[in-house]
Amino acid sequence: MYKNIVVEEKNKINIITINRPKQLNALNKDTIEELHTAIKLAEDNLNIGVIILTGAGEKSFVAGADIKEFADFTISQGGNLAKKGQELLFTYIENCSKPIIAAINGFALGGGLELAMCSHIRIASSNARMGLPEVSLGVIPGYGGTQRLAQLVGRGKANEMVFTAGMIKADEALRLGLVNHVVEYNELMEKTEAIALSILNNSGSAIASAIKSINANYKEGVNGYNIEVEEFGKCFGTSDFKEGTKAFLEKRKPNFRK
Ligand code: CAA
């Protein structure tokens, strides 16, 4: 079904591996479309609670947008590349109602770091290298990088990373808050899956409400406190809320995902 990605289902976790290792998993148009389809299917699948994104091979998570594909683009094609990519993948991931965790297994550059940054949680292996090198090509980050890097690490450090086009190592990314954890390469999937499993103990509908409320803080013209009030209220109408509170009162573990 897919040419550029591999999708695996494990314990209610959907593991999506970007699989173009010879091109360091660069994101061409087809890969973006396949990722969109796979994430949509996982979001609609009641058996899936968490999605993990990673890259094939030891070298690269994703080395960016596919430079070979856009090298001859015009102004309007360039604008369209960013717009389409954001709609289909980067904004789509950020707003996905199921948690998406990026397991960063090597280079996460340009569109690759942008893919990690729009994910809800980031775990890196110690060999990972991260950066937004676009200005070294005469462009700027176009998949949300100018916005999300500053949100995650602060404007000053984001300016430095974008202007210098430099790469940072995993331990610096951890210190800056760009990634949540750093582990050895051979422990990356184990650690990422352990976090996914601890998320799976909890209410999927409440987590979807939490994603919406947290994201609201970063949306222009949206009052996040109002969204939180709305989502909080909605929780009271869910079967998960009935089960969660009942289980607490009966001194047992809730069973949200039957
Ligand atoms: N697009 C297309 N192909 C890429 C690629 C990319 N982003 N990154 C690597 N590749 C390809 C190389 O062209 C090479 O292919 P060939 O064997 O066919 O020549 C193959 O992957 C292996 O790469 P290298 O030989 O360059 O490997 P290396 O170990 O010497 O260097 C690297 C690794 C430092 C990551 C280097 O490949 C590199 O700098 N890649 C580009 C990184 C980059 O600039 N990313 C930003 C892209 S622009 C973007 O993302 C725009 C946006 O925001 C929308």
Short mmCIF file of C-alpha atoms and ligand atoms in Angstrom, two decimals:
data_model
loop_
_atom_site.label_atom_id
_atom_site.label_comp_id
_atom_site.label_asym_id
_atom_site.label_seq_id
_atom_site.Cartn_x
_atom_site.Cartn_y
_atom_site.Cartn_z
CA MET A 1 0.00 0.00 0.00
CA TYR A 2 2.85 2.44 0.82
CA LYS A 3 6.10 3.09 -1.04
CA ASN A 4 7.94 5.35 1.36
CA ILE A 5 6.70 4.44 4.82
CA VAL A 6 6.21 1.26 6.86
CA VAL A 7 3.31 1.00 9.28
CA GLU A 8 3.21 -1.47 12.13
CA GLU A 9 0.61 -1.98 14.86
CA LYS A 10 1.74 -3.05 18.32
CA ASN A 11 -0.21 -2.96 21.61
CA LYS A 12 -2.59 -0.22 20.38
CA ILE A 13 0.42 1.77 19.20
CA ASN A 14 0.82 2.65 15.53
CA ILE A 15 4.49 2.84 14.57
CA ILE A 16 5.09 4.73 11.33
CA THR A 17 8.62 4.52 9.93
CA ILE A 18 9.70 6.86 7.14
CA ASN A 19 11.56 4.53 4.86
CA ARG A 20 13.81 6.24 2.30
CA PRO A 21 17.13 5.62 4.04
CA LYS A 22 19.20 6.19 0.88
CA GLN A 23 17.85 9.74 0.79
CA LEU A 24 18.16 10.04 4.59
CA ASN A 25 14.34 9.80 4.73
CA ALA A 26 13.88 13.21 3.07
CA LEU A 27 10.23 14.23 2.77
CA ASN A 28 9.14 14.28 -0.84
CA LYS A 29 5.54 14.93 -1.92
CA ASP A 30 4.59 11.24 -1.99
CA THR A 31 5.98 10.63 1.49
CA ILE A 32 4.02 13.57 2.89
CA GLU A 33 0.84 12.20 1.30
CA GLU A 34 1.49 8.69 2.60
CA LEU A 35 2.16 10.03 6.10
CA HIS A 36 -1.10 11.97 5.97
CA THR A 37 -3.03 8.86 4.97
CA ALA A 38 -1.38 6.66 7.60
CA ILE A 39 -1.97 9.18 10.40
CA LYS A 40 -5.59 9.68 9.37
CA LEU A 41 -6.17 5.91 9.36
CA ALA A 42 -4.55 5.59 12.79
CA GLU A 43 -6.62 8.46 14.15
CA ASP A 44 -9.84 6.85 12.88
CA ASN A 45 -8.88 3.38 14.18
CA LEU A 46 -10.49 2.66 17.56
CA ASN A 47 -7.76 0.10 18.30
CA ILE A 48 -5.01 2.71 18.18
CA GLY A 49 -4.29 5.07 21.08
CA VAL A 50 -0.83 6.49 20.30
CA ILE A 51 1.18 7.04 17.12
CA ILE A 52 4.99 6.91 16.95
CA LEU A 53 6.92 8.48 14.06
CA THR A 54 10.49 7.44 13.37
CA GLY A 55 12.99 7.08 10.52
CA ALA A 56 14.51 3.95 8.96
CA GLY A 57 18.18 3.25 9.56
CA GLU A 58 20.67 4.49 12.12
CA LYS A 59 21.64 7.68 10.40
CA SER A 60 18.59 9.82 9.95
CA PHE A 61 15.13 10.56 11.33
CA VAL A 62 14.39 12.90 8.41
CA ALA A 63 17.03 15.11 6.71
CA GLY A 64 14.43 17.66 5.62
CA ALA A 65 12.18 18.38 2.70
CA ASP A 66 13.43 16.74 -0.49
CA ILE A 67 15.77 19.35 -1.96
CA LYS A 68 15.96 17.52 -5.31
CA GLU A 69 12.21 17.86 -5.71
CA PHE A 70 11.95 21.62 -5.15
CA ALA A 71 15.26 22.87 -6.60
CA ASP A 72 13.55 24.26 -9.74
CA PHE A 73 10.39 25.61 -8.13
CA THR A 74 8.95 29.08 -8.83
CA ILE A 75 7.70 31.52 -6.17
CA SER A 76 4.14 30.17 -6.32
CA GLN A 77 5.26 26.53 -6.35
CA GLY A 78 7.45 27.26 -3.32
CA GLY A 79 4.58 28.90 -1.43
CA ASN A 80 2.31 26.04 -2.35
CA LEU A 81 4.86 23.45 -1.15
CA ALA A 82 4.84 25.00 2.32
CA LYS A 83 1.06 25.50 2.40
CA LYS A 84 0.22 21.97 1.25
CA GLY A 85 2.82 20.40 3.55
CA GLN A 86 1.56 22.29 6.58
CA GLU A 87 -2.07 21.39 5.82
CA LEU A 88 -1.48 17.72 5.05
CA LEU A 89 1.09 16.94 7.68
CA PHE A 90 2.52 19.46 10.11
CA THR A 91 -0.61 21.28 11.30
CA TYR A 92 -2.51 18.03 10.85
CA ILE A 93 -0.20 16.21 13.28
CA GLU A 94 -0.31 19.01 15.84
CA ASN A 95 -4.12 18.87 15.86
CA CYS A 96 -4.39 15.06 15.78
CA SER A 97 -6.68 13.88 18.58
CA LYS A 98 -4.27 11.03 19.42
CA PRO A 99 -0.81 11.68 20.86
CA ILE A 100 1.99 11.52 18.30
CA ILE A 101 5.51 10.86 19.59
CA ALA A 102 8.60 11.49 17.45
CA ALA A 103 11.40 8.98 18.06
CA ILE A 104 14.35 10.93 16.65
CA ASN A 105 16.93 8.35 15.62
CA GLY A 106 19.54 10.53 13.86
CA PHE A 107 19.54 13.68 11.73
CA ALA A 108 16.40 15.79 12.20
CA LEU A 109 17.06 18.70 9.90
CA GLY A 110 14.80 21.27 8.26
CA GLY A 111 11.47 19.55 7.55
CA GLY A 112 12.70 16.68 9.74
CA LEU A 113 13.03 18.84 12.83
CA GLU A 114 9.77 20.50 11.85
CA LEU A 115 8.13 17.05 11.78
CA ALA A 116 9.49 16.32 15.25
CA MET A 117 8.40 19.73 16.53
CA CYS A 118 4.79 19.43 15.41
CA SER A 119 4.60 16.04 17.18
CA HIS A 120 3.30 16.19 20.75
CA ILE A 121 6.33 14.57 22.42
CA ARG A 122 9.96 14.12 21.27
CA ILE A 123 12.42 11.42 22.35
CA ALA A 124 15.92 11.51 20.85
CA SER A 125 18.72 8.99 20.62
CA SER A 126 22.13 10.25 21.73
CA ASN A 127 23.40 10.28 18.11
CA ALA A 128 20.62 12.65 16.98
CA ARG A 129 21.57 15.99 15.42
CA MET A 130 18.99 18.72 15.05
CA GLY A 131 18.82 21.97 13.16
CA LEU A 132 17.03 24.20 10.67
CA PRO A 133 19.66 24.63 7.91
CA GLU A 134 17.30 26.19 5.34
CA VAL A 135 19.02 29.60 5.12
CA SER A 136 22.15 27.77 3.94
CA LEU A 137 20.05 26.84 0.86
CA GLY A 138 18.62 30.35 0.40
CA VAL A 139 15.20 29.51 1.84
CA ILE A 140 13.63 29.60 5.30
CA PRO A 141 11.90 26.81 7.23
CA GLY A 142 8.49 26.38 5.59
CA TYR A 143 6.85 23.62 7.58
CA GLY A 144 6.22 25.65 10.73
CA GLY A 145 9.81 25.80 11.95
CA THR A 146 10.00 29.58 12.39
CA GLN A 147 6.99 29.38 14.70
CA ARG A 148 7.46 26.17 16.66
CA LEU A 149 11.20 26.40 17.34
CA ALA A 150 10.73 29.74 19.10
CA GLN A 151 7.77 28.31 21.05
CA LEU A 152 9.89 25.41 22.26
CA VAL A 153 13.32 26.96 22.93
CA GLY A 154 12.62 30.72 23.08
CA ARG A 155 13.13 33.35 20.42
CA GLY A 156 16.81 34.11 21.02
CA LYS A 157 18.01 30.53 20.64
CA ALA A 158 15.62 29.96 17.71
CA ASN A 159 17.06 33.02 15.97
CA GLU A 160 20.58 31.71 16.51
CA MET A 161 19.74 28.22 15.22
CA VAL A 162 17.93 29.54 12.14
CA PHE A 163 20.45 32.29 11.27
CA THR A 164 23.55 30.11 11.72
CA ALA A 165 21.90 27.02 10.10
CA GLY A 166 23.85 25.06 12.73
CA MET A 167 23.13 21.65 14.21
CA ILE A 168 22.82 20.88 17.90
CA LYS A 169 23.46 17.57 19.61
CA ALA A 170 20.85 15.61 21.53
CA ASP A 171 22.10 16.66 24.99
CA GLU A 172 21.86 20.34 24.05
CA ALA A 173 18.37 19.75 22.63
CA LEU A 174 17.44 18.22 26.00
CA ARG A 175 18.87 21.18 27.91
CA LEU A 176 16.90 23.59 25.70
CA GLY A 177 13.62 21.69 26.12
CA LEU A 178 13.53 20.79 22.42
CA VAL A 179 13.29 17.08 23.28
CA ASN A 180 11.77 15.41 26.34
CA HIS A 181 14.32 12.60 26.79
CA VAL A 182 17.62 11.40 25.36
CA VAL A 183 18.51 7.69 25.37
CA GLU A 184 21.04 5.46 23.66
CA TYR A 185 20.16 4.54 20.08
CA ASN A 186 19.38 0.90 20.92
CA GLU A 187 16.98 2.00 23.68
CA LEU A 188 15.09 4.56 21.62
CA MET A 189 12.07 2.50 20.62
CA GLU A 190 11.84 0.81 24.03
CA LYS A 191 11.74 4.20 25.80
CA THR A 192 9.29 5.66 23.27
CA GLU A 193 6.99 2.65 23.52
CA ALA A 194 7.14 2.79 27.34
CA ILE A 195 5.88 6.38 27.24
CA ALA A 196 3.19 5.36 24.74
CA LEU A 197 2.08 2.54 27.05
CA SER A 198 1.81 4.85 30.04
CA ILE A 199 -0.37 7.18 27.94
CA LEU A 200 -2.53 4.20 26.97
CA ASN A 201 -3.49 3.67 30.64
CA ASN A 202 -5.44 6.90 30.49
CA SER A 203 -8.64 8.12 28.90
CA GLY A 204 -8.33 8.66 25.13
CA SER A 205 -11.24 11.11 25.07
CA ALA A 206 -9.72 13.17 27.93
CA ILE A 207 -6.34 13.19 26.16
CA ALA A 208 -8.03 14.43 22.96
CA SER A 209 -9.56 17.26 25.01
CA ALA A 210 -6.17 18.01 26.57
CA ILE A 211 -4.51 18.23 23.14
CA LYS A 212 -7.17 20.69 21.96
CA SER A 213 -6.86 22.82 25.10
CA ILE A 214 -3.04 22.92 25.15
CA ASN A 215 -2.92 23.74 21.41
CA ALA A 216 -5.38 26.60 21.96
CA ASN A 217 -2.65 28.54 23.78
CA TYR A 218 -0.74 28.79 20.49
CA LYS A 219 -3.63 29.79 18.23
CA GLU A 220 -4.05 33.39 17.17
CA GLY A 221 -7.28 34.96 18.45
CA VAL A 222 -8.31 31.92 20.51
CA ASN A 223 -8.80 32.14 24.27
CA GLY A 224 -7.24 28.95 25.63
CA TYR A 225 -8.95 29.29 29.02
CA ASN A 226 -12.35 29.31 27.28
CA ILE A 227 -11.42 26.24 25.24
CA GLU A 228 -10.30 24.53 28.44
CA VAL A 229 -13.64 25.31 30.13
CA GLU A 230 -15.52 23.97 27.10
CA GLU A 231 -13.43 20.78 26.85
CA PHE A 232 -13.57 20.24 30.64
CA GLY A 233 -17.37 20.39 30.48
CA LYS A 234 -17.51 17.97 27.53
CA CYS A 235 -15.54 15.36 29.51
CA PHE A 236 -18.51 15.00 31.89
CA GLY A 237 -20.56 13.53 29.04
CA THR A 238 -18.07 10.77 28.18
CA SER A 239 -18.12 7.11 29.15
CA ASP A 240 -14.44 7.47 30.12
CA PHE A 241 -15.37 10.01 32.79
CA LYS A 242 -18.01 7.64 34.21
CA GLU A 243 -15.50 4.77 34.19
CA GLY A 244 -12.61 6.85 35.60
CA THR A 245 -14.55 8.27 38.53
CA LYS A 246 -16.35 4.95 39.22
CA ALA A 247 -13.03 3.07 39.25
CA PHE A 248 -11.54 5.60 41.67
CA LEU A 249 -14.47 5.23 44.06
CA GLU A 250 -14.34 1.42 43.77
CA LYS A 251 -10.56 1.53 44.45
CA ARG A 252 -9.66 -0.25 41.20
CA LYS A 253 -7.84 0.64 37.99
CA PRO A 254 -10.05 2.14 35.28
CA ASN A 255 -10.55 0.18 32.10
CA PHE A 256 -10.84 2.84 29.41
CA ARG A 257 -9.87 0.87 26.34
CA LYS A 258 -11.97 -2.29 26.23
N1 CAA B 1 16.71 16.17 0.25
C1 CAA B 1 17.04 15.32 -0.72
N2 CAA B 1 18.05 14.45 -0.61
C2 CAA B 1 18.75 14.45 0.54
C3 CAA B 1 18.45 15.32 1.61
C4 CAA B 1 17.36 16.20 1.43
N3 CAA B 1 16.97 17.05 2.39
N4 CAA B 1 19.32 15.09 2.60
C5 CAA B 1 20.15 14.11 2.19
N5 CAA B 1 19.80 13.72 0.94
C6 CAA B 1 20.42 12.69 0.12
C7 CAA B 1 21.74 13.17 -0.49
O1 CAA B 1 21.52 13.97 -1.63
C8 CAA B 1 22.40 11.86 -0.78
O2 CAA B 1 21.81 11.33 -1.95
P1 CAA B 1 22.71 10.78 -3.18
O3 CAA B 1 23.45 9.62 -2.60
O4 CAA B 1 21.71 10.41 -4.21
O5 CAA B 1 23.60 11.91 -3.56
C9 CAA B 1 21.97 10.97 0.38
O6 CAA B 1 20.80 11.59 0.92
C10 CAA B 1 23.00 10.90 1.49
O7 CAA B 1 23.31 12.21 1.92
P2 CAA B 1 24.82 12.76 2.02
O8 CAA B 1 25.71 12.07 1.04
O9 CAA B 1 24.75 14.27 1.95
O10 CAA B 1 25.19 12.29 3.50
P3 CAA B 1 26.26 12.94 4.47
O11 CAA B 1 26.45 11.99 5.59
O12 CAA B 1 27.45 13.43 3.74
O13 CAA B 1 25.51 14.27 5.07
C11 CAA B 1 23.65 15.52 5.95
C12 CAA B 1 24.36 14.16 5.86
C13 CAA B 1 24.51 16.50 6.74
C14 CAA B 1 22.32 15.31 6.66
C15 CAA B 1 23.43 16.06 4.51
O14 CAA B 1 22.82 15.06 3.72
C16 CAA B 1 22.58 17.30 4.44
O15 CAA B 1 23.03 18.38 4.75
N6 CAA B 1 21.30 17.15 3.99
C17 CAA B 1 20.42 18.26 3.76
C18 CAA B 1 19.89 18.84 5.04
C19 CAA B 1 19.03 20.04 4.76
O16 CAA B 1 19.49 21.06 4.25
N7 CAA B 1 17.74 19.96 5.11
C20 CAA B 1 16.80 21.03 4.89
C21 CAA B 1 16.05 20.77 3.61
S1 CAA B 1 15.08 22.16 3.13
C22 CAA B 1 13.66 22.04 4.04
O17 CAA B 1 13.47 21.18 4.86
C23 CAA B 1 12.65 23.12 3.69
C24 CAA B 1 11.45 23.21 4.57
O18 CAA B 1 11.51 23.53 5.73
C25 CAA B 1 10.14 23.05 3.94
#
